[in-house]
Amino acid sequence: MSGDGAKHDEMVASALKELMKEVDVIVLAQASMARVVDGLSEGEKLVPILASPAIAMKKLSETYFK
Protein backbone atom coordinates (compact mmCIF):
# COMPACT_ATOMS: atom_id res chain seq x y z
CA MET A 1 0.00 0.00 0.00
CA SER A 2 3.02 2.28 0.35
CA GLY A 3 3.69 2.14 -3.38
CA ASP A 4 7.01 0.31 -2.97
CA GLY A 5 6.72 -2.22 -5.79
CA ALA A 6 10.16 -3.71 -5.22
CA LYS A 7 9.43 -4.39 -1.56
CA HIS A 8 6.05 -5.87 -2.48
CA ASP A 9 7.66 -8.23 -5.00
CA GLU A 10 10.39 -9.22 -2.53
CA MET A 11 7.80 -10.06 0.13
CA VAL A 12 5.63 -12.06 -2.27
CA ALA A 13 8.64 -13.98 -3.66
CA SER A 14 9.78 -14.85 -0.15
CA ALA A 15 6.31 -16.03 0.83
CA LEU A 16 5.99 -18.11 -2.36
CA LYS A 17 9.32 -19.85 -1.74
CA GLU A 18 8.26 -20.80 1.78
CA LEU A 19 4.75 -21.85 0.76
CA MET A 20 6.05 -24.12 -2.03
CA LYS A 21 7.64 -26.31 0.64
CA GLU A 22 4.17 -27.09 2.02
CA VAL A 23 1.70 -27.24 -0.89
CA ASP A 24 1.18 -28.98 -4.23
CA VAL A 25 0.00 -25.92 -6.19
CA ILE A 26 -0.34 -22.17 -5.66
CA VAL A 27 -3.13 -20.03 -7.09
CA LEU A 28 -2.48 -16.30 -7.03
CA ALA A 29 -5.61 -14.23 -6.55
CA GLN A 30 -4.15 -10.85 -7.46
CA ALA A 31 -2.62 -9.84 -10.77
CA SER A 32 0.04 -7.79 -8.97
CA MET A 33 1.44 -11.03 -7.59
CA ALA A 34 1.70 -12.68 -11.00
CA ARG A 35 4.67 -10.57 -12.11
CA VAL A 36 6.70 -12.01 -9.23
CA VAL A 37 6.49 -15.51 -10.73
CA ASP A 38 8.42 -14.36 -13.81
CA GLY A 39 11.29 -13.34 -11.54
CA LEU A 40 11.63 -16.81 -10.04
CA SER A 41 14.07 -19.22 -11.64
CA GLU A 42 12.80 -22.55 -12.93
CA GLY A 43 14.63 -24.23 -10.06
CA GLU A 44 12.74 -22.11 -7.54
CA LYS A 45 9.35 -23.10 -8.96
CA LEU A 46 8.84 -26.31 -7.01
CA VAL A 47 5.08 -26.51 -7.65
CA PRO A 48 2.76 -25.17 -10.35
CA ILE A 49 1.86 -21.52 -9.81
CA LEU A 50 -1.39 -20.44 -11.42
CA ALA A 51 -2.11 -16.77 -11.88
CA SER A 52 -5.26 -15.08 -13.06
CA PRO A 53 -3.71 -13.06 -15.93
CA ALA A 54 -2.28 -16.13 -17.65
CA ILE A 55 -5.41 -18.17 -17.08
CA ALA A 56 -7.59 -15.33 -18.36
CA MET A 57 -5.52 -14.88 -21.53
CA LYS A 58 -5.60 -18.63 -22.21
CA LYS A 59 -9.39 -18.70 -21.85
CA LEU A 60 -9.78 -15.65 -24.11
CA SER A 61 -7.53 -17.26 -26.72
CA GLU A 62 -9.49 -20.50 -26.62
CA THR A 63 -12.83 -18.70 -26.77
CA TYR A 64 -12.16 -16.15 -29.48
CA PHE A 65 -9.28 -17.42 -31.60
CA LYS A 66 -10.04 -21.08 -32.25
JSON list of N, CA and C in Angstrom, two decimals:
[
{"chain": "A", "resi": 1, "resn": "MET", "atom": "N", "xyz": [0.81, -1.19, 0.00]},
{"chain": "A", "resi": 1, "resn": "MET", "atom": "CA", "xyz": [0.00, 0.00, 0.00]},
{"chain": "A", "resi": 1, "resn": "MET", "atom": "C", "xyz": [0.86, 1.27, 0.00]},
{"chain": "A", "resi": 2, "resn": "SER", "atom": "N", "xyz": [2.14, 1.11, 0.30]},
{"chain": "A", "resi": 2, "resn": "SER", "atom": "CA", "xyz": [3.02, 2.28, 0.35]},
{"chain": "A", "resi": 2, "resn": "SER", "atom": "C", "xyz": [3.52, 2.67, -1.03]},
{"chain": "A", "resi": 3, "resn": "GLY", "atom": "N", "xyz": [3.24, 1.83, -2.03]},
{"chain": "A", "resi": 3, "resn": "GLY", "atom": "CA", "xyz": [3.69, 2.14, -3.38]},
{"chain": "A", "resi": 3, "resn": "GLY", "atom": "C", "xyz": [5.09, 1.63, -3.68]},
{"chain": "A", "resi": 4, "resn": "ASP", "atom": "N", "xyz": [5.67, 0.86, -2.78]},
{"chain": "A", "resi": 4, "resn": "ASP", "atom": "CA", "xyz": [7.01, 0.31, -2.97]},
{"chain": "A", "resi": 4, "resn": "ASP", "atom": "C", "xyz": [6.90, -1.04, -3.67]},
{"chain": "A", "resi": 5, "resn": "GLY", "atom": "N", "xyz": [6.89, -1.00, -5.00]},
{"chain": "A", "resi": 5, "resn": "GLY", "atom": "CA", "xyz": [6.72, -2.22, -5.79]},
{"chain": "A", "resi": 5, "resn": "GLY", "atom": "C", "xyz": [7.81, -3.24, -5.57]},
{"chain": "A", "resi": 6, "resn": "ALA", "atom": "N", "xyz": [9.04, -2.78, -5.43]},
{"chain": "A", "resi": 6, "resn": "ALA", "atom": "CA", "xyz": [10.16, -3.71, -5.22]},
{"chain": "A", "resi": 6, "resn": "ALA", "atom": "C", "xyz": [10.02, -4.46, -3.90]},
{"chain": "A", "resi": 7, "resn": "LYS", "atom": "N", "xyz": [9.62, -3.75, -2.86]},
{"chain": "A", "resi": 7, "resn": "LYS", "atom": "CA", "xyz": [9.43, -4.39, -1.56]},
{"chain": "A", "resi": 7, "resn": "LYS", "atom": "C", "xyz": [8.27, -5.37, -1.62]},
{"chain": "A", "resi": 8, "resn": "HIS", "atom": "N", "xyz": [7.20, -4.98, -2.29]},
{"chain": "A", "resi": 8, "resn": "HIS", "atom": "CA", "xyz": [6.05, -5.87, -2.48]},
{"chain": "A", "resi": 8, "resn": "HIS", "atom": "C", "xyz": [6.50, -7.17, -3.14]},
{"chain": "A", "resi": 9, "resn": "ASP", "atom": "N", "xyz": [7.23, -7.05, -4.25]},
{"chain": "A", "resi": 9, "resn": "ASP", "atom": "CA", "xyz": [7.66, -8.23, -5.00]},
{"chain": "A", "resi": 9, "resn": "ASP", "atom": "C", "xyz": [8.59, -9.11, -4.16]},
{"chain": "A", "resi": 10, "resn": "GLU", "atom": "N", "xyz": [9.47, -8.48, -3.40]},
{"chain": "A", "resi": 10, "resn": "GLU", "atom": "CA", "xyz": [10.39, -9.22, -2.53]},
{"chain": "A", "resi": 10, "resn": "GLU", "atom": "C", "xyz": [9.61, -10.02, -1.48]},
{"chain": "A", "resi": 11, "resn": "MET", "atom": "N", "xyz": [8.61, -9.39, -0.90]},
{"chain": "A", "resi": 11, "resn": "MET", "atom": "CA", "xyz": [7.80, -10.06, 0.13]},
{"chain": "A", "resi": 11, "resn": "MET", "atom": "C", "xyz": [6.99, -11.21, -0.46]},
{"chain": "A", "resi": 12, "resn": "VAL", "atom": "N", "xyz": [6.42, -11.00, -1.63]},
{"chain": "A", "resi": 12, "resn": "VAL", "atom": "CA", "xyz": [5.63, -12.06, -2.27]},
{"chain": "A", "resi": 12, "resn": "VAL", "atom": "C", "xyz": [6.55, -13.22, -2.67]},
{"chain": "A", "resi": 13, "resn": "ALA", "atom": "N", "xyz": [7.70, -12.92, -3.25]},
{"chain": "A", "resi": 13, "resn": "ALA", "atom": "CA", "xyz": [8.64, -13.98, -3.66]},
{"chain": "A", "resi": 13, "resn": "ALA", "atom": "C", "xyz": [9.07, -14.81, -2.45]},
{"chain": "A", "resi": 14, "resn": "SER", "atom": "N", "xyz": [9.38, -14.15, -1.37]},
{"chain": "A", "resi": 14, "resn": "SER", "atom": "CA", "xyz": [9.78, -14.85, -0.15]},
{"chain": "A", "resi": 14, "resn": "SER", "atom": "C", "xyz": [8.67, -15.76, 0.36]},
{"chain": "A", "resi": 15, "resn": "ALA", "atom": "N", "xyz": [7.46, -15.24, 0.37]},
{"chain": "A", "resi": 15, "resn": "ALA", "atom": "CA", "xyz": [6.31, -16.03, 0.83]},
{"chain": "A", "resi": 15, "resn": "ALA", "atom": "C", "xyz": [6.05, -17.22, -0.10]},
{"chain": "A", "resi": 16, "resn": "LEU", "atom": "N", "xyz": [6.19, -17.01, -1.41]},
{"chain": "A", "resi": 16, "resn": "LEU", "atom": "CA", "xyz": [5.99, -18.11, -2.36]},
{"chain": "A", "resi": 16, "resn": "LEU", "atom": "C", "xyz": [7.01, -19.22, -2.13]},
{"chain": "A", "resi": 17, "resn": "LYS", "atom": "N", "xyz": [8.26, -18.84, -1.95]},
{"chain": "A", "resi": 17, "resn": "LYS", "atom": "CA", "xyz": [9.32, -19.85, -1.74]},
{"chain": "A", "resi": 17, "resn": "LYS", "atom": "C", "xyz": [9.05, -20.68, -0.50]},
{"chain": "A", "resi": 18, "resn": "GLU", "atom": "N", "xyz": [8.57, -20.06, 0.56]},
{"chain": "A", "resi": 18, "resn": "GLU", "atom": "CA", "xyz": [8.26, -20.80, 1.78]},
{"chain": "A", "resi": 18, "resn": "GLU", "atom": "C", "xyz": [7.02, -21.68, 1.59]},
{"chain": "A", "resi": 19, "resn": "LEU", "atom": "N", "xyz": [6.01, -21.13, 0.95]},
{"chain": "A", "resi": 19, "resn": "LEU", "atom": "CA", "xyz": [4.75, -21.85, 0.76]},
{"chain": "A", "resi": 19, "resn": "LEU", "atom": "C", "xyz": [4.95, -23.08, -0.13]},
{"chain": "A", "resi": 20, "resn": "MET", "atom": "N", "xyz": [5.83, -22.99, -1.11]},
{"chain": "A", "resi": 20, "resn": "MET", "atom": "CA", "xyz": [6.05, -24.12, -2.03]},
{"chain": "A", "resi": 20, "resn": "MET", "atom": "C", "xyz": [6.58, -25.35, -1.32]},
{"chain": "A", "resi": 21, "resn": "LYS", "atom": "N", "xyz": [7.14, -25.18, -0.15]},
{"chain": "A", "resi": 21, "resn": "LYS", "atom": "CA", "xyz": [7.64, -26.31, 0.64]},
{"chain": "A", "resi": 21, "resn": "LYS", "atom": "C", "xyz": [6.49, -27.09, 1.28]},
{"chain": "A", "resi": 22, "resn": "GLU", "atom": "N", "xyz": [5.28, -26.50, 1.29]},
{"chain": "A", "resi": 22, "resn": "GLU", "atom": "CA", "xyz": [4.17, -27.09, 2.02]},
{"chain": "A", "resi": 22, "resn": "GLU", "atom": "C", "xyz": [2.96, -27.47, 1.18]},
{"chain": "A", "resi": 23, "resn": "VAL", "atom": "N", "xyz": [2.91, -27.03, -0.08]},
{"chain": "A", "resi": 23, "resn": "VAL", "atom": "CA", "xyz": [1.70, -27.24, -0.89]},
{"chain": "A", "resi": 23, "resn": "VAL", "atom": "C", "xyz": [2.04, -27.89, -2.23]},
{"chain": "A", "resi": 24, "resn": "ASP", "atom": "N", "xyz": [1.00, -28.34, -2.92]},
{"chain": "A", "resi": 24, "resn": "ASP", "atom": "CA", "xyz": [1.18, -28.98, -4.23]},
{"chain": "A", "resi": 24, "resn": "ASP", "atom": "C", "xyz": [0.96, -28.01, -5.39]},
{"chain": "A", "resi": 25, "resn": "VAL", "atom": "N", "xyz": [0.28, -26.92, -5.16]},
{"chain": "A", "resi": 25, "resn": "VAL", "atom": "CA", "xyz": [0.00, -25.92, -6.19]},
{"chain": "A", "resi": 25, "resn": "VAL", "atom": "C", "xyz": [-0.32, -24.60, -5.50]},
{"chain": "A", "resi": 26, "resn": "ILE", "atom": "N", "xyz": [-0.02, -23.50, -6.18]},
{"chain": "A", "resi": 26, "resn": "ILE", "atom": "CA", "xyz": [-0.34, -22.17, -5.66]},
{"chain": "A", "resi": 26, "resn": "ILE", "atom": "C", "xyz": [-1.20, -21.46, -6.70]},
{"chain": "A", "resi": 27, "resn": "VAL", "atom": "N", "xyz": [-2.28, -20.84, -6.24]},
{"chain": "A", "resi": 27, "resn": "VAL", "atom": "CA", "xyz": [-3.13, -20.03, -7.09]},
{"chain": "A", "resi": 27, "resn": "VAL", "atom": "C", "xyz": [-3.07, -18.60, -6.58]},
{"chain": "A", "resi": 28, "resn": "LEU", "atom": "N", "xyz": [-2.59, -17.70, -7.42]},
{"chain": "A", "resi": 28, "resn": "LEU", "atom": "CA", "xyz": [-2.48, -16.30, -7.03]},
{"chain": "A", "resi": 28, "resn": "LEU", "atom": "C", "xyz": [-3.79, -15.58, -7.35]},
{"chain": "A", "resi": 29, "resn": "ALA", "atom": "N", "xyz": [-4.32, -14.89, -6.38]},
{"chain": "A", "resi": 29, "resn": "ALA", "atom": "CA", "xyz": [-5.61, -14.23, -6.55]},
{"chain": "A", "resi": 29, "resn": "ALA", "atom": "C", "xyz": [-5.49, -12.81, -7.09]},
{"chain": "A", "resi": 30, "resn": "GLN", "atom": "N", "xyz": [-4.31, -12.22, -7.02]},
{"chain": "A", "resi": 30, "resn": "GLN", "atom": "CA", "xyz": [-4.15, -10.85, -7.46]},
{"chain": "A", "resi": 30, "resn": "GLN", "atom": "C", "xyz": [-3.16, -10.77, -8.61]},
{"chain": "A", "resi": 31, "resn": "ALA", "atom": "N", "xyz": [-3.49, -10.00, -9.60]},
{"chain": "A", "resi": 31, "resn": "ALA", "atom": "CA", "xyz": [-2.62, -9.84, -10.77]},
{"chain": "A", "resi": 31, "resn": "ALA", "atom": "C", "xyz": [-1.28, -9.24, -10.38]},
{"chain": "A", "resi": 32, "resn": "SER", "atom": "N", "xyz": [-1.23, -8.40, -9.37]},
{"chain": "A", "resi": 32, "resn": "SER", "atom": "CA", "xyz": [0.04, -7.79, -8.97]},
{"chain": "A", "resi": 32, "resn": "SER", "atom": "C", "xyz": [1.04, -8.82, -8.47]},
{"chain": "A", "resi": 33, "resn": "MET", "atom": "N", "xyz": [0.55, -9.97, -8.05]},
{"chain": "A", "resi": 33, "resn": "MET", "atom": "CA", "xyz": [1.44, -11.03, -7.59]},
{"chain": "A", "resi": 33, "resn": "MET", "atom": "C", "xyz": [2.01, -11.83, -8.76]},
{"chain": "A", "resi": 34, "resn": "ALA", "atom": "N", "xyz": [1.31, -11.85, -9.86]},
{"chain": "A", "resi": 34, "resn": "ALA", "atom": "CA", "xyz": [1.70, -12.68, -11.00]},
{"chain": "A", "resi": 34, "resn": "ALA", "atom": "C", "xyz": [3.06, -12.28, -11.56]},
{"chain": "A", "resi": 35, "resn": "ARG", "atom": "N", "xyz": [3.39, -11.00, -11.55]},
{"chain": "A", "resi": 35, "resn": "ARG", "atom": "CA", "xyz": [4.67, -10.57, -12.11]},
{"chain": "A", "resi": 35, "resn": "ARG", "atom": "C", "xyz": [5.86, -11.12, -11.33]},
{"chain": "A", "resi": 36, "resn": "VAL", "atom": "N", "xyz": [5.63, -11.47, -10.07]},
{"chain": "A", "resi": 36, "resn": "VAL", "atom": "CA", "xyz": [6.70, -12.01, -9.23]},
{"chain": "A", "resi": 36, "resn": "VAL", "atom": "C", "xyz": [7.13, -13.39, -9.74]},
{"chain": "A", "resi": 37, "resn": "VAL", "atom": "N", "xyz": [6.20, -14.16, -10.25]},
{"chain": "A", "resi": 37, "resn": "VAL", "atom": "CA", "xyz": [6.49, -15.51, -10.73]},
{"chain": "A", "resi": 37, "resn": "VAL", "atom": "C", "xyz": [7.53, -15.47, -11.85]},
{"chain": "A", "resi": 38, "resn": "ASP", "atom": "N", "xyz": [7.45, -14.48, -12.72]},
{"chain": "A", "resi": 38, "resn": "ASP", "atom": "CA", "xyz": [8.42, -14.36, -13.81]},
{"chain": "A", "resi": 38, "resn": "ASP", "atom": "C", "xyz": [9.84, -14.13, -13.30]},
{"chain": "A", "resi": 39, "resn": "GLY", "atom": "N", "xyz": [9.98, -13.59, -12.11]},
{"chain": "A", "resi": 39, "resn": "GLY", "atom": "CA", "xyz": [11.29, -13.34, -11.54]},
{"chain": "A", "resi": 39, "resn": "GLY", "atom": "C", "xyz": [11.90, -14.53, -10.83]},
{"chain": "A", "resi": 40, "resn": "LEU", "atom": "N", "xyz": [11.12, -15.59, -10.67]},
{"chain": "A", "resi": 40, "resn": "LEU", "atom": "CA", "xyz": [11.63, -16.81, -10.04]},
{"chain": "A", "resi": 40, "resn": "LEU", "atom": "C", "xyz": [12.32, -17.67, -11.08]},
{"chain": "A", "resi": 41, "resn": "SER", "atom": "N", "xyz": [13.41, -18.30, -10.71]},
{"chain": "A", "resi": 41, "resn": "SER", "atom": "CA", "xyz": [14.07, -19.22, -11.64]},
{"chain": "A", "resi": 41, "resn": "SER", "atom": "C", "xyz": [13.26, -20.50, -11.74]},
{"chain": "A", "resi": 42, "resn": "GLU", "atom": "N", "xyz": [13.51, -21.27, -12.78]},
{"chain": "A", "resi": 42, "resn": "GLU", "atom": "CA", "xyz": [12.80, -22.55, -12.93]},
{"chain": "A", "resi": 42, "resn": "GLU", "atom": "C", "xyz": [13.07, -23.46, -11.74]},
{"chain": "A", "resi": 43, "resn": "GLY", "atom": "N", "xyz": [14.28, -23.42, -11.22]},
{"chain": "A", "resi": 43, "resn": "GLY", "atom": "CA", "xyz": [14.63, -24.23, -10.06]},
{"chain": "A", "resi": 43, "resn": "GLY", "atom": "C", "xyz": [13.90, -23.84, -8.79]},
{"chain": "A", "resi": 44, "resn": "GLU", "atom": "N", "xyz": [13.48, -22.58, -8.71]},
{"chain": "A", "resi": 44, "resn": "GLU", "atom": "CA", "xyz": [12.74, -22.11, -7.54]},
{"chain": "A", "resi": 44, "resn": "GLU", "atom": "C", "xyz": [11.26, -22.47, -7.61]},
{"chain": "A", "resi": 45, "resn": "LYS", "atom": "N", "xyz": [10.77, -22.77, -8.79]},
{"chain": "A", "resi": 45, "resn": "LYS", "atom": "CA", "xyz": [9.35, -23.10, -8.96]},
{"chain": "A", "resi": 45, "resn": "LYS", "atom": "C", "xyz": [9.15, -24.59, -8.69]},
{"chain": "A", "resi": 46, "resn": "LEU", "atom": "N", "xyz": [8.95, -24.91, -7.43]},
{"chain": "A", "resi": 46, "resn": "LEU", "atom": "CA", "xyz": [8.84, -26.31, -7.01]},
{"chain": "A", "resi": 46, "resn": "LEU", "atom": "C", "xyz": [7.46, -26.90, -7.26]},
{"chain": "A", "resi": 47, "resn": "VAL", "atom": "N", "xyz": [6.45, -26.07, -7.40]},
{"chain": "A", "resi": 47, "resn": "VAL", "atom": "CA", "xyz": [5.08, -26.51, -7.65]},
{"chain": "A", "resi": 47, "resn": "VAL", "atom": "C", "xyz": [4.49, -25.61, -8.73]},
{"chain": "A", "resi": 48, "resn": "PRO", "atom": "N", "xyz": [3.42, -26.05, -9.39]},
{"chain": "A", "resi": 48, "resn": "PRO", "atom": "CA", "xyz": [2.76, -25.17, -10.35]},
{"chain": "A", "resi": 48, "resn": "PRO", "atom": "C", "xyz": [2.22, -23.91, -9.66]},
{"chain": "A", "resi": 49, "resn": "ILE", "atom": "N", "xyz": [2.39, -22.79, -10.32]},
{"chain": "A", "resi": 49, "resn": "ILE", "atom": "CA", "xyz": [1.86, -21.52, -9.81]},
{"chain": "A", "resi": 49, "resn": "ILE", "atom": "C", "xyz": [0.91, -20.97, -10.86]},
{"chain": "A", "resi": 50, "resn": "LEU", "atom": "N", "xyz": [-0.36, -20.92, -10.51]},
{"chain": "A", "resi": 50, "resn": "LEU", "atom": "CA", "xyz": [-1.39, -20.44, -11.42]},
{"chain": "A", "resi": 50, "resn": "LEU", "atom": "C", "xyz": [-1.71, -19.00, -11.08]},
{"chain": "A", "resi": 51, "resn": "ALA", "atom": "N", "xyz": [-1.82, -18.18, -12.10]},
{"chain": "A", "resi": 51, "resn": "ALA", "atom": "CA", "xyz": [-2.11, -16.77, -11.88]},
{"chain": "A", "resi": 51, "resn": "ALA", "atom": "C", "xyz": [-3.23, -16.33, -12.81]},
{"chain": "A", "resi": 52, "resn": "SER", "atom": "N", "xyz": [-4.07, -15.48, -12.31]},
{"chain": "A", "resi": 52, "resn": "SER", "atom": "CA", "xyz": [-5.26, -15.08, -13.06]},
{"chain": "A", "resi": 52, "resn": "SER", "atom": "C", "xyz": [-4.96, -14.45, -14.42]},
{"chain": "A", "resi": 53, "resn": "PRO", "atom": "N", "xyz": [-3.94, -13.62, -14.59]},
{"chain": "A", "resi": 53, "resn": "PRO", "atom": "CA", "xyz": [-3.71, -13.06, -15.93]},
{"chain": "A", "resi": 53, "resn": "PRO", "atom": "C", "xyz": [-3.43, -14.13, -16.99]},
{"chain": "A", "resi": 54, "resn": "ALA", "atom": "N", "xyz": [-2.59, -15.08, -16.68]},
{"chain": "A", "resi": 54, "resn": "ALA", "atom": "CA", "xyz": [-2.28, -16.13, -17.65]},
{"chain": "A", "resi": 54, "resn": "ALA", "atom": "C", "xyz": [-3.49, -17.00, -17.94]},
{"chain": "A", "resi": 55, "resn": "ILE", "atom": "N", "xyz": [-4.22, -17.35, -16.90]},
{"chain": "A", "resi": 55, "resn": "ILE", "atom": "CA", "xyz": [-5.41, -18.17, -17.08]},
{"chain": "A", "resi": 55, "resn": "ILE", "atom": "C", "xyz": [-6.46, -17.41, -17.91]},
{"chain": "A", "resi": 56, "resn": "ALA", "atom": "N", "xyz": [-6.62, -16.14, -17.63]},
{"chain": "A", "resi": 56, "resn": "ALA", "atom": "CA", "xyz": [-7.59, -15.33, -18.36]},
{"chain": "A", "resi": 56, "resn": "ALA", "atom": "C", "xyz": [-7.22, -15.22, -19.84]},
{"chain": "A", "resi": 57, "resn": "MET", "atom": "N", "xyz": [-5.96, -15.00, -20.14]},
{"chain": "A", "resi": 57, "resn": "MET", "atom": "CA", "xyz": [-5.52, -14.88, -21.53]},
{"chain": "A", "resi": 57, "resn": "MET", "atom": "C", "xyz": [-5.69, -16.21, -22.27]},
{"chain": "A", "resi": 58, "resn": "LYS", "atom": "N", "xyz": [-5.42, -17.31, -21.60]},
{"chain": "A", "resi": 58, "resn": "LYS", "atom": "CA", "xyz": [-5.60, -18.63, -22.21]},
{"chain": "A", "resi": 58, "resn": "LYS", "atom": "C", "xyz": [-7.07, -18.85, -22.55]},
{"chain": "A", "resi": 59, "resn": "LYS", "atom": "N", "xyz": [-7.95, -18.52, -21.63]},
{"chain": "A", "resi": 59, "resn": "LYS", "atom": "CA", "xyz": [-9.39, -18.70, -21.85]},
{"chain": "A", "resi": 59, "resn": "LYS", "atom": "C", "xyz": [-9.87, -17.79, -22.99]},
{"chain": "A", "resi": 60, "resn": "LEU", "atom": "N", "xyz": [-9.41, -16.56, -23.02]},
{"chain": "A", "resi": 60, "resn": "LEU", "atom": "CA", "xyz": [-9.78, -15.65, -24.11]},
{"chain": "A", "resi": 60, "resn": "LEU", "atom": "C", "xyz": [-9.31, -16.20, -25.45]},
{"chain": "A", "resi": 61, "resn": "SER", "atom": "N", "xyz": [-8.09, -16.69, -25.48]},
{"chain": "A", "resi": 61, "resn": "SER", "atom": "CA", "xyz": [-7.53, -17.26, -26.72]},
{"chain": "A", "resi": 61, "resn": "SER", "atom": "C", "xyz": [-8.37, -18.45, -27.18]},
{"chain": "A", "resi": 62, "resn": "GLU", "atom": "N", "xyz": [-8.71, -19.32, -26.26]},
{"chain": "A", "resi": 62, "resn": "GLU", "atom": "CA", "xyz": [-9.49, -20.50, -26.62]},
{"chain": "A", "resi": 62, "resn": "GLU", "atom": "C", "xyz": [-10.89, -20.12, -27.08]},
{"chain": "A", "resi": 63, "resn": "THR", "atom": "N", "xyz": [-11.46, -19.12, -26.46]},
{"chain": "A", "resi": 63, "resn": "THR", "atom": "CA", "xyz": [-12.83, -18.70, -26.77]},
{"chain": "A", "resi": 63, "resn": "THR", "atom": "C", "xyz": [-12.93, -17.96, -28.09]},
{"chain": "A", "resi": 64, "resn": "TYR", "atom": "N", "xyz": [-12.01, -17.05, -28.35]},
{"chain": "A", "resi": 64, "resn": "TYR", "atom": "CA", "xyz": [-12.16, -16.15, -29.48]},
{"chain": "A", "resi": 64, "resn": "TYR", "atom": "C", "xyz": [-11.25, -16.41, -30.67]},
{"chain": "A", "resi": 65, "resn": "PHE", "atom": "N", "xyz": [-10.24, -17.25, -30.51]},
{"chain": "A", "resi": 65, "resn": "PHE", "atom": "CA", "xyz": [-9.28, -17.42, -31.60]},
{"chain": "A", "resi": 65, "resn": "PHE", "atom": "C", "xyz": [-9.10, -18.87, -32.01]},
{"chain": "A", "resi": 66, "resn": "LYS", "atom": "N", "xyz": [-10.10, -19.68, -31.81]},
{"chain": "A", "resi": 66, "resn": "LYS", "atom": "CA", "xyz": [-10.04, -21.08, -32.25]},
{"chain": "A", "resi": 66, "resn": "LYS", "atom": "C", "xyz": [-10.73, -21.24, -33.56]}
]
